[in-house]
């Protein structure tokens, strides 16, 4: 049944400036998402010894990325509830200000540990920005305009993915490594001024209760688990007592988190959602695709910059096909879902991701670069045909009043999947590289051998310091990295194939035409 058209619920003064408000919200969202995609091309530069970079090890680089994603994911639910309680505008202003302060501090970091800490601070701000932007949007647009506004809001994410690597590369070509963070500061100042002027405040008259114990358990458990995985890769030994103890402790804390949430009457994570096999399969697909994507982005930067010798800007341009494919196909993926169904579309998307990851296992130092561009484009195409059908499944398998928490949960799984992808695949890369290079470091002084074995950038940095004597290390470093990249790519391929099997077994297929029409009618009514 369709509902009668309601009277406008948005004040006229707010309604008149709704598109300007959307522009401010998209600006805020843009820099939050842009920050991670900018950082990707700066990985090699930050790994370079001072004064060019910070001389960060591969594990420290992993933590600089994961400190952001883990804190962001851990606070996402709570930040939405805080906005409901004290007002979305206040939370939005506070979040963007904290993000800006963290960006300025990160730009002036004097060590990798400082960068990691300031990245975590940036994530605290970002976690309060993203849900607040969507909540404000829902309160300044009438329901008939909300789909269009949400589509434009989501387009900001695709835009950030597209321009982030190129912006980061251009900055690194002309300024110091910290410019990739400092660029956020003037944008934050502009956003704050526009927010104060344009954005109205709103809050939930019946906000949910906060779950601080659940938040602490989830963040502590994830940090312990990821720390253990990264440490195992750094030591090239996952049987080390400290590594095993940390990983087990993380799993125990996460198990405790699940038990606590199951018994809580106001959980951050409603575990009952996962009793639905289709919902669980969709969430698994989201986590696994970002697991693979973040892992390949991590080693892809070292491949293009360290092995192939491209500049940060050139490396950013090389990644553009991945973003372009998402921008082109994401809005059209629903047409494929309508024709072939969620199961077939998502399974095909994951198989395409698996094929592109497998292609990396055949890349060498002299592989034609156009092949890399084709692989990146196909990877973006696969992602576009995974995210759309899984989002449809998530929204259709839960009651409409749970739409907000379902959206936050899918975002959390995306962040956690990406963090684990960097940790696991980064550790595989580090372990394989160390195994491949150790036999070639005998000519180095004992004090330098351990450092040189940490990553290709560490080896090349020491080779550069040694001058002509160090040139003998360059080819072995490239060979060891390529072997490590092949091993890592095959591991990622296996993960994507597991995801394809899961969604093929548990995602719903294409419903009969009559049932689809009934569901469409139900969803139209649900917009109330």
Coordinates of C-alpha atoms in Angstrom, one line a residue:
X1 CA 0.0 0.0 0.0
X2 CA 1.2 3.5 -0.8
X3 CA 1.0 6.1 1.9
X4 CA -0.7 9.5 1.4
X5 CA 1.7 12.3 0.6
X6 CA 2.6 14.0 3.9
X7 CA 2.9 17.7 4.5
X8 CA 6.4 19.0 4.3
X9 CA 8.3 18.3 7.5
X10 CA 11.4 20.4 6.7
X11 CA 11.3 24.1 7.7
X12 CA 11.2 26.4 4.7
X13 CA 14.5 28.2 5.5
X14 CA 16.3 24.8 5.7
X15 CA 14.6 23.5 2.6
X16 CA 15.7 26.4 0.5
X17 CA 19.4 25.8 1.3
X18 CA 19.3 22.0 1.3
X19 CA 21.6 21.5 -1.8
X20 CA 24.1 23.9 -0.3
X21 CA 24.0 21.9 3.0
X22 CA 24.5 18.7 0.9
X23 CA 27.6 20.3 -0.6
X24 CA 29.1 21.0 2.8
X25 CA 28.3 17.4 4.0
X26 CA 30.0 16.0 0.9
X27 CA 33.0 18.2 1.5
X28 CA 33.3 16.8 5.0
X29 CA 32.9 13.3 3.8
X30 CA 35.3 13.9 0.9
X31 CA 38.3 14.7 3.1
X32 CA 37.6 11.8 5.6
X33 CA 37.6 9.3 2.7
X34 CA 40.3 11.1 0.7
X35 CA 42.8 10.8 3.5
X36 CA 43.2 7.0 3.2
X37 CA 43.4 7.0 -0.6
X38 CA 46.0 9.8 -0.5
X39 CA 48.1 7.9 2.0
X40 CA 48.3 4.9 -0.3
X41 CA 50.7 6.6 -2.7
X42 CA 52.7 8.1 0.2
X43 CA 53.6 4.7 1.6
X44 CA 57.0 4.4 -0.2
X45 CA 57.9 8.0 0.6
X46 CA 57.2 7.6 4.3
X47 CA 59.2 4.4 4.3
X48 CA 62.2 6.3 2.9
X49 CA 64.8 7.3 5.6
X50 CA 64.9 11.0 6.8
X51 CA 65.0 13.7 5.6
X52 CA 62.8 12.5 2.7
X53 CA 60.5 10.4 4.9
X54 CA 60.4 8.9 8.3
X55 CA 62.2 5.7 7.6
X56 CA 59.1 3.7 8.7
X57 CA 59.3 -0.1 8.6
X58 CA 56.7 -2.1 6.7
X59 CA 55.0 -3.0 10.0
X60 CA 54.9 0.7 11.1
X61 CA 53.3 1.6 7.8
X62 CA 50.7 -1.1 8.3
X63 CA 50.0 0.4 11.7
X64 CA 49.8 4.0 10.3
X65 CA 47.0 2.7 8.0
X66 CA 45.3 0.3 10.5
X67 CA 45.4 2.8 13.4
X68 CA 42.9 4.8 11.4
X69 CA 40.7 2.0 10.2
X70 CA 40.4 0.2 13.5
X71 CA 39.6 3.3 15.6
X72 CA 37.2 4.4 12.9
X73 CA 35.4 1.1 12.8
X74 CA 35.3 0.7 16.6
X75 CA 33.7 4.1 17.2
X76 CA 31.2 4.2 14.3
X77 CA 28.2 2.9 16.2
X78 CA 28.8 5.0 19.3
X79 CA 29.4 8.2 17.4
X80 CA 26.0 7.9 15.7
X81 CA 24.3 7.5 19.1
X82 CA 26.2 10.5 20.5
X83 CA 24.9 12.6 17.6
X84 CA 21.4 11.4 18.3
X85 CA 21.7 12.5 21.9
X86 CA 23.5 15.8 21.9
X87 CA 22.8 17.0 18.3
X88 CA 24.2 16.0 14.9
X89 CA 25.6 19.5 14.1
X90 CA 27.6 19.6 17.3
X91 CA 29.0 16.2 16.7
X92 CA 29.8 17.1 13.1
X93 CA 31.6 20.3 14.1
X94 CA 33.6 18.5 16.8
X95 CA 34.5 15.5 14.6
X96 CA 35.7 17.6 11.7
X97 CA 37.7 19.9 14.1
X98 CA 39.4 16.8 15.7
X99 CA 40.2 15.5 12.3
X100 CA 41.8 18.7 11.3
X101 CA 43.9 18.9 14.5
X102 CA 45.0 15.3 14.0
X103 CA 45.9 16.1 10.3
X104 CA 48.1 19.0 11.3
X105 CA 49.9 17.0 14.0
X106 CA 50.3 14.0 11.6
X107 CA 51.9 16.3 9.0
X108 CA 54.6 17.3 11.6
X109 CA 55.2 13.9 13.0
X110 CA 58.9 13.3 13.9
X111 CA 58.7 9.6 14.1
X112 CA 56.6 6.6 12.9
X113 CA 55.1 6.2 16.4
X114 CA 53.9 9.8 16.4
X115 CA 52.3 9.3 13.0
X116 CA 50.5 6.2 14.2
X117 CA 49.2 8.1 17.2
X118 CA 48.0 11.1 15.2
X119 CA 46.4 8.9 12.6
X120 CA 44.4 7.3 15.5
X121 CA 43.3 10.8 16.6
X122 CA 42.2 11.6 13.0
X123 CA 40.1 8.5 13.1
X124 CA 38.3 9.6 16.2
X125 CA 37.2 12.7 14.4
X126 CA 36.4 10.8 11.2
X127 CA 34.2 8.3 13.1
X128 CA 32.0 11.2 14.3
X129 CA 31.8 12.8 10.8
X130 CA 30.6 10.0 8.6
X131 CA 27.4 9.0 10.4
X132 CA 26.5 12.6 11.3
X133 CA 26.6 13.7 7.6
X134 CA 24.1 11.0 6.6
X135 CA 21.9 11.8 9.6
X136 CA 21.9 15.5 8.8
X137 CA 21.1 14.7 5.2
X138 CA 18.0 12.7 6.2
X139 CA 16.8 15.7 8.2
X140 CA 17.1 18.4 5.5
X141 CA 15.6 16.5 2.6
X142 CA 12.0 15.5 2.1
X143 CA 11.6 11.7 1.5
X144 CA 11.0 12.1 -2.2
X145 CA 14.4 13.8 -2.7
X146 CA 16.3 11.5 -0.2
X147 CA 17.3 8.8 -2.8
X148 CA 18.8 11.5 -5.1
X149 CA 20.6 13.2 -2.2
X150 CA 21.9 9.9 -0.8
X151 CA 23.2 8.9 -4.3
X152 CA 25.1 12.2 -4.5
X153 CA 26.4 11.7 -0.9
X154 CA 27.6 8.2 -1.8
X155 CA 29.2 9.6 -5.0
X156 CA 31.5 11.6 -2.8
X157 CA 33.2 8.4 -1.7
X158 CA 33.8 7.4 -5.4
X159 CA 35.2 10.9 -6.1
X160 CA 37.6 10.6 -3.2
X161 CA 38.8 7.2 -4.3
X162 CA 39.4 8.6 -7.8
X163 CA 41.2 11.9 -6.9
X164 CA 43.0 10.7 -3.7
X165 CA 46.0 9.0 -5.3
X166 CA 46.5 11.7 -7.9
X167 CA 46.2 14.5 -5.3
X168 CA 48.7 12.7 -3.1
X169 CA 51.1 12.1 -5.9
X170 CA 51.0 15.7 -7.0
X171 CA 51.7 16.9 -3.5
X172 CA 54.6 14.5 -3.0
X173 CA 56.1 15.7 -6.3
X174 CA 56.3 19.2 -5.0
X175 CA 56.2 19.2 -1.2
X176 CA 57.3 17.1 1.8
X177 CA 55.6 13.9 2.8
X178 CA 53.5 15.6 5.5
X179 CA 51.7 17.6 2.8
X180 CA 49.4 14.6 2.2
X181 CA 48.0 15.3 5.7
X182 CA 48.4 19.1 5.9
X183 CA 46.2 19.5 2.8
X184 CA 43.3 18.6 5.0
X185 CA 43.7 21.6 7.3
X186 CA 42.5 24.5 5.0
X187 CA 39.6 22.2 3.8
X188 CA 38.6 21.6 7.4
X189 CA 38.6 25.3 8.2
X190 CA 36.4 26.0 5.2
X191 CA 34.0 23.2 6.1
X192 CA 33.7 24.4 9.7
X193 CA 32.8 28.0 8.6
X194 CA 30.2 26.7 6.1
X195 CA 28.8 24.2 8.7
X196 CA 28.3 26.9 11.3
X197 CA 26.6 29.1 8.7
X198 CA 24.4 26.6 6.8
X199 CA 23.9 23.3 8.6
X200 CA 20.9 23.0 11.0
X201 CA 21.0 21.0 14.2
X202 CA 18.9 17.9 14.9
X203 CA 18.7 15.1 17.3
X204 CA 16.7 11.9 18.0
X205 CA 13.9 12.5 20.5
X206 CA 14.4 8.9 21.7
X207 CA 18.1 8.1 21.4
X208 CA 19.5 4.7 22.1
X209 CA 21.8 4.0 25.0
X210 CA 25.5 4.1 24.7
X211 CA 27.5 0.8 24.9
X212 CA 31.0 1.8 26.2
X213 CA 32.0 -1.7 27.3
X214 CA 31.1 -3.1 23.9
X215 CA 33.2 -0.4 22.2
X216 CA 36.2 -1.0 24.4
X217 CA 36.0 -4.8 24.0
X218 CA 35.8 -4.6 20.2
X219 CA 38.6 -2.1 19.8
X220 CA 40.9 -3.9 22.2
X221 CA 40.2 -7.3 20.6
X222 CA 40.8 -6.0 17.1
X223 CA 44.0 -4.2 18.0
X224 CA 45.4 -7.3 19.8
X225 CA 44.5 -9.5 16.8
X226 CA 46.0 -7.2 14.2
X227 CA 49.1 -6.5 16.3
X228 CA 49.8 -10.2 16.6
X229 CA 49.4 -10.7 12.8
X230 CA 51.6 -7.8 11.9
X231 CA 54.2 -8.8 14.5
X232 CA 54.3 -12.4 13.1
X233 CA 55.0 -10.9 9.7
X234 CA 57.7 -8.6 11.0
X235 CA 59.5 -11.6 12.8
X236 CA 58.7 -14.0 9.9
X237 CA 57.6 -16.4 12.6
X238 CA 54.0 -16.9 13.6
X239 CA 55.0 -19.6 16.1
X240 CA 56.7 -17.1 18.3
X241 CA 55.3 -17.2 21.8
X242 CA 54.5 -13.4 21.9
X243 CA 52.8 -13.5 18.5
X244 CA 50.7 -16.5 19.4
X245 CA 49.8 -15.1 22.8
X246 CA 48.7 -11.8 21.3
X247 CA 46.6 -13.3 18.5
X248 CA 44.9 -15.7 21.0
X249 CA 44.2 -12.9 23.4
X250 CA 42.6 -10.8 20.6
X251 CA 40.4 -13.7 19.7
X252 CA 39.4 -14.3 23.3
X253 CA 38.5 -10.6 23.8
X254 CA 36.5 -10.6 20.5
X255 CA 34.7 -13.7 21.7
X256 CA 33.9 -12.0 25.0
X257 CA 32.6 -9.0 22.9
X258 CA 30.2 -11.2 21.1
X259 CA 29.0 -12.9 24.3
X260 CA 28.5 -9.4 26.0
X261 CA 26.6 -8.0 23.0
X262 CA 24.4 -11.1 22.9
X263 CA 23.4 -10.5 26.5
X264 CA 23.2 -6.7 26.4
X265 CA 19.8 -5.0 26.1
X266 CA 21.5 -2.1 24.2
X267 CA 24.2 -3.7 22.1
X268 CA 26.5 -1.8 19.7
X269 CA 26.3 -4.9 17.5
X270 CA 23.1 -6.9 17.4
X271 CA 24.4 -10.4 16.8
X272 CA 20.9 -11.7 16.1
X273 CA 21.2 -10.1 12.7
X274 CA 23.7 -12.8 11.8
X275 CA 21.2 -15.6 12.2
X276 CA 20.0 -14.6 8.8
X277 CA 22.3 -16.5 6.4
X278 CA 21.8 -14.0 3.5
X279 CA 22.7 -11.1 5.8
X280 CA 25.8 -12.9 7.1
X281 CA 26.9 -13.8 3.5
X282 CA 26.5 -10.2 2.3
X283 CA 28.5 -8.9 5.2
X284 CA 31.2 -11.5 4.6
X285 CA 31.4 -10.5 0.9
X286 CA 31.9 -6.8 1.9
X287 CA 34.6 -7.7 4.4
X288 CA 36.4 -10.1 2.0
X289 CA 36.4 -7.7 -1.0
X290 CA 38.0 -4.9 1.1
X291 CA 40.4 -7.5 2.6
X292 CA 41.6 -8.2 -0.9
X293 CA 41.5 -4.6 -2.1
X294 CA 43.4 -3.1 0.7
X295 CA 46.0 -5.8 0.6
X296 CA 46.6 -5.4 -3.2
X297 CA 46.7 -1.6 -2.8
X298 CA 49.4 -2.0 -0.2
X299 CA 51.8 -4.2 -2.2
X300 CA 50.7 -2.5 -5.5
X301 CA 52.3 0.8 -4.4
X302 CA 55.7 -0.9 -3.7
X303 CA 55.4 -2.7 -7.1
X304 CA 54.8 0.5 -9.1
X305 CA 57.2 2.8 -7.2
X306 CA 60.0 0.6 -5.8
X307 CA 60.2 -2.1 -8.6
X308 CA 59.0 -0.2 -11.6
X309 CA 60.4 3.2 -10.6
X310 CA 57.3 5.4 -11.1
X311 CA 56.9 8.6 -9.1
X312 CA 54.1 9.0 -6.5
X313 CA 52.1 11.1 -9.0
X314 CA 52.6 8.5 -11.8
X315 CA 51.7 5.8 -9.4
X316 CA 48.5 7.6 -8.4
X317 CA 47.5 8.0 -12.1
X318 CA 48.1 4.3 -12.7
X319 CA 45.5 3.5 -10.0
X320 CA 42.9 5.7 -11.7
X321 CA 41.3 2.9 -13.8
X322 CA 40.2 1.2 -10.5
X323 CA 38.3 4.3 -9.4
X324 CA 36.9 5.0 -12.9
X325 CA 35.5 1.5 -13.2
X326 CA 33.7 2.0 -9.8
X327 CA 32.3 5.4 -10.9
X328 CA 31.1 4.0 -14.2
X329 CA 29.6 0.7 -13.1
X330 CA 28.4 1.3 -9.5
X331 CA 25.3 3.3 -10.5
X332 CA 24.5 0.7 -13.2
X333 CA 25.1 -2.4 -11.2
X334 CA 21.5 -2.4 -10.0
X335 CA 20.5 -3.1 -13.6
X336 CA 22.6 -6.3 -13.6
X337 CA 21.1 -7.3 -10.2
X338 CA 17.6 -6.8 -11.7
X339 CA 18.4 -9.1 -14.6
X340 CA 20.5 -11.8 -13.0
X341 CA 19.8 -11.5 -9.3
X342 CA 22.0 -10.8 -6.2
X343 CA 23.6 -14.2 -6.0
X344 CA 24.8 -14.4 -9.6
X345 CA 26.0 -10.8 -9.7
X346 CA 27.9 -11.0 -6.4
X347 CA 29.5 -14.3 -7.2
X348 CA 30.6 -13.1 -10.6
X349 CA 32.1 -10.0 -9.0
X350 CA 34.1 -12.0 -6.5
X351 CA 35.3 -14.4 -9.2
X352 CA 36.5 -11.4 -11.2
X353 CA 38.3 -10.0 -8.1
X354 CA 39.9 -13.4 -7.7
X355 CA 41.0 -13.4 -11.3
X356 CA 42.6 -10.0 -11.1
X357 CA 44.5 -10.9 -7.9
X358 CA 45.7 -14.1 -9.6
X359 CA 47.0 -11.8 -12.5
X360 CA 49.4 -10.1 -10.0
X361 CA 51.0 -13.5 -9.5
X362 CA 52.3 -13.3 -13.1
X363 CA 53.5 -9.7 -13.0
X364 CA 57.3 -9.2 -13.4
X365 CA 59.5 -6.1 -13.5
X366 CA 59.1 -5.8 -17.3
X367 CA 55.4 -6.6 -17.6
X368 CA 53.7 -4.1 -20.0
X369 CA 52.1 -1.5 -17.9
X370 CA 48.9 -1.5 -19.9
X371 CA 48.2 -5.0 -18.4
X372 CA 48.3 -3.5 -14.9
X373 CA 45.8 -0.8 -16.1
X374 CA 43.4 -3.5 -17.4
X375 CA 43.7 -5.5 -14.2
X376 CA 42.9 -2.4 -12.1
X377 CA 39.9 -1.6 -14.3
X378 CA 38.6 -5.1 -14.0
X379 CA 39.1 -5.0 -10.2
X380 CA 37.1 -1.8 -9.9
X381 CA 34.4 -3.4 -12.1
X382 CA 34.2 -6.5 -9.8
X383 CA 34.0 -4.3 -6.7
X384 CA 31.1 -2.3 -8.2
X385 CA 29.2 -5.5 -8.8
X386 CA 29.7 -6.7 -5.3
X387 CA 28.9 -3.6 -3.2
X388 CA 25.5 -2.9 -4.9
X389 CA 23.9 -6.3 -4.6
X390 CA 25.2 -6.9 -1.1
X391 CA 23.8 -3.5 0.0
X392 CA 20.4 -4.5 -1.5
X393 CA 20.5 -7.8 0.4
X394 CA 21.4 -6.1 3.7
X395 CA 18.5 -3.6 3.3
X396 CA 16.0 -6.3 2.3
X397 CA 16.8 -8.9 4.9
X398 CA 16.4 -6.6 8.0
X399 CA 13.3 -4.6 9.1
X400 CA 13.2 -1.1 7.7
X401 CA 13.6 0.4 11.2
X402 CA 17.0 -1.2 11.4
X403 CA 18.3 0.4 8.2
X404 CA 20.5 2.9 10.0
X405 CA 22.3 0.3 12.1
X406 CA 22.6 -2.1 9.1
X407 CA 24.4 0.7 7.2
X408 CA 26.7 1.4 10.1
X409 CA 27.4 -2.3 10.4
X410 CA 28.3 -2.7 6.7
X411 CA 30.7 0.2 7.0
X412 CA 32.3 -1.3 10.1
X413 CA 32.8 -4.6 8.3
X414 CA 34.4 -2.8 5.4
X415 CA 36.9 -1.1 7.6
X416 CA 37.7 -4.2 9.6
X417 CA 38.0 -6.3 6.5
X418 CA 40.4 -3.7 5.1
X419 CA 42.5 -3.6 8.3
X420 CA 42.8 -7.3 8.4
X421 CA 43.7 -7.4 4.7
X422 CA 46.6 -5.1 5.3
X423 CA 47.6 -7.0 8.4
X424 CA 47.4 -10.5 7.0
X425 CA 48.5 -9.9 3.4
X426 CA 51.1 -7.4 4.6
X427 CA 52.5 -10.0 6.9
X428 CA 52.5 -12.6 4.1
X429 CA 54.4 -10.1 2.0
X430 CA 56.9 -9.3 4.8
X431 CA 57.5 -12.9 5.6
X432 CA 58.0 -14.0 2.0
X433 CA 60.3 -11.0 1.3
X434 CA 62.5 -11.7 4.3
X435 CA 62.8 -15.4 3.3
X436 CA 63.8 -14.4 -0.2
X437 CA 66.3 -11.6 0.6
X438 CA 68.1 -13.0 3.7
X439 CA 70.5 -15.2 1.7
X440 CA 71.6 -12.1 -0.3
X441 CA 72.5 -9.9 2.6
X442 CA 75.7 -11.7 3.7
X443 CA 77.9 -8.9 2.6
X444 CA 76.3 -6.4 4.8
X445 CA 77.5 -5.7 8.4
X446 CA 75.5 -7.8 10.9
X447 CA 73.8 -4.7 12.4
X448 CA 72.3 -3.8 9.0
X449 CA 71.1 -7.3 7.9
X450 CA 68.0 -7.4 10.1
X451 CA 66.9 -3.9 9.0
X452 CA 67.6 -4.5 5.3
X453 CA 65.3 -7.6 5.4
X454 CA 62.2 -5.8 6.7
X455 CA 61.0 -4.6 3.3
X456 CA 62.1 -3.8 -0.2
X457 CA 62.2 -0.1 0.7
X458 CA 64.5 -0.8 3.7
X459 CA 66.8 -2.8 1.4
X460 CA 66.9 -0.1 -1.3
X461 CA 67.5 2.6 1.4
X462 CA 70.5 0.8 2.7
X463 CA 71.8 0.1 -0.9
X464 CA 71.5 3.8 -1.6
X465 CA 73.5 4.7 1.6
X466 CA 76.3 2.2 0.6
X467 CA 76.7 3.9 -2.8
X468 CA 78.2 1.8 -5.7
X469 CA 78.7 -1.1 -3.3
X470 CA 75.0 -1.2 -2.6
X471 CA 74.0 -1.6 -6.3
X472 CA 74.4 -5.3 -6.0
X473 CA 71.4 -5.4 -3.7
X474 CA 68.9 -3.8 -6.1
X475 CA 68.2 -6.8 -8.4
X476 CA 68.0 -9.3 -5.6
X477 CA 65.6 -6.9 -3.7
X478 CA 63.4 -6.6 -6.8
X479 CA 63.4 -10.4 -7.3
X480 CA 62.6 -11.1 -3.7
X481 CA 59.8 -8.6 -3.7
X482 CA 58.3 -10.0 -6.9
X483 CA 58.3 -13.5 -5.4
X484 CA 56.7 -12.2 -2.2
X485 CA 54.1 -10.3 -4.3
X486 CA 53.2 -13.4 -6.2
X487 CA 52.7 -15.4 -3.0
X488 CA 50.6 -12.6 -1.4
X489 CA 48.5 -12.2 -4.6
X490 CA 47.7 -16.0 -4.6
X491 CA 46.7 -15.8 -0.9
X492 CA 44.3 -12.9 -1.8
X493 CA 43.0 -15.0 -4.7
X494 CA 42.1 -17.8 -2.2
X495 CA 40.3 -15.3 0.0
X496 CA 38.2 -14.0 -2.9
X497 CA 37.4 -17.6 -4.0
X498 CA 36.2 -18.4 -0.5
X499 CA 33.9 -15.3 -0.6
X500 CA 32.5 -16.5 -4.0
X501 CA 31.6 -19.9 -2.5
X502 CA 30.0 -18.3 0.5
X503 CA 27.7 -15.9 -1.5
X504 CA 26.9 -18.6 -4.1
X505 CA 25.7 -20.9 -1.2
X506 CA 23.8 -18.3 0.9
X507 CA 22.8 -15.2 -1.0
X508 CA 19.3 -15.2 -2.3
X509 CA 18.8 -15.8 -6.0
X510 CA 16.6 -13.9 -8.4
X511 CA 13.0 -13.8 -7.1
X512 CA 10.0 -14.4 -9.4
X513 CA 8.8 -11.2 -11.1
X514 CA 5.6 -11.0 -9.0
X515 CA 7.5 -11.2 -5.8
X516 CA 10.0 -8.5 -7.0
X517 CA 7.1 -6.1 -7.7
X518 CA 5.6 -6.8 -4.3
X519 CA 9.0 -6.1 -2.7
X520 CA 9.4 -2.9 -4.6
X521 CA 5.9 -1.7 -3.4
X522 CA 6.9 -2.6 0.2
X523 CA 10.1 -0.7 -0.1
X524 CA 8.3 2.4 -1.4
X525 CA 6.0 2.3 1.6
X526 CA 9.0 1.7 3.9
X527 CA 10.4 5.1 3.0
X528 CA 8.0 6.6 5.5

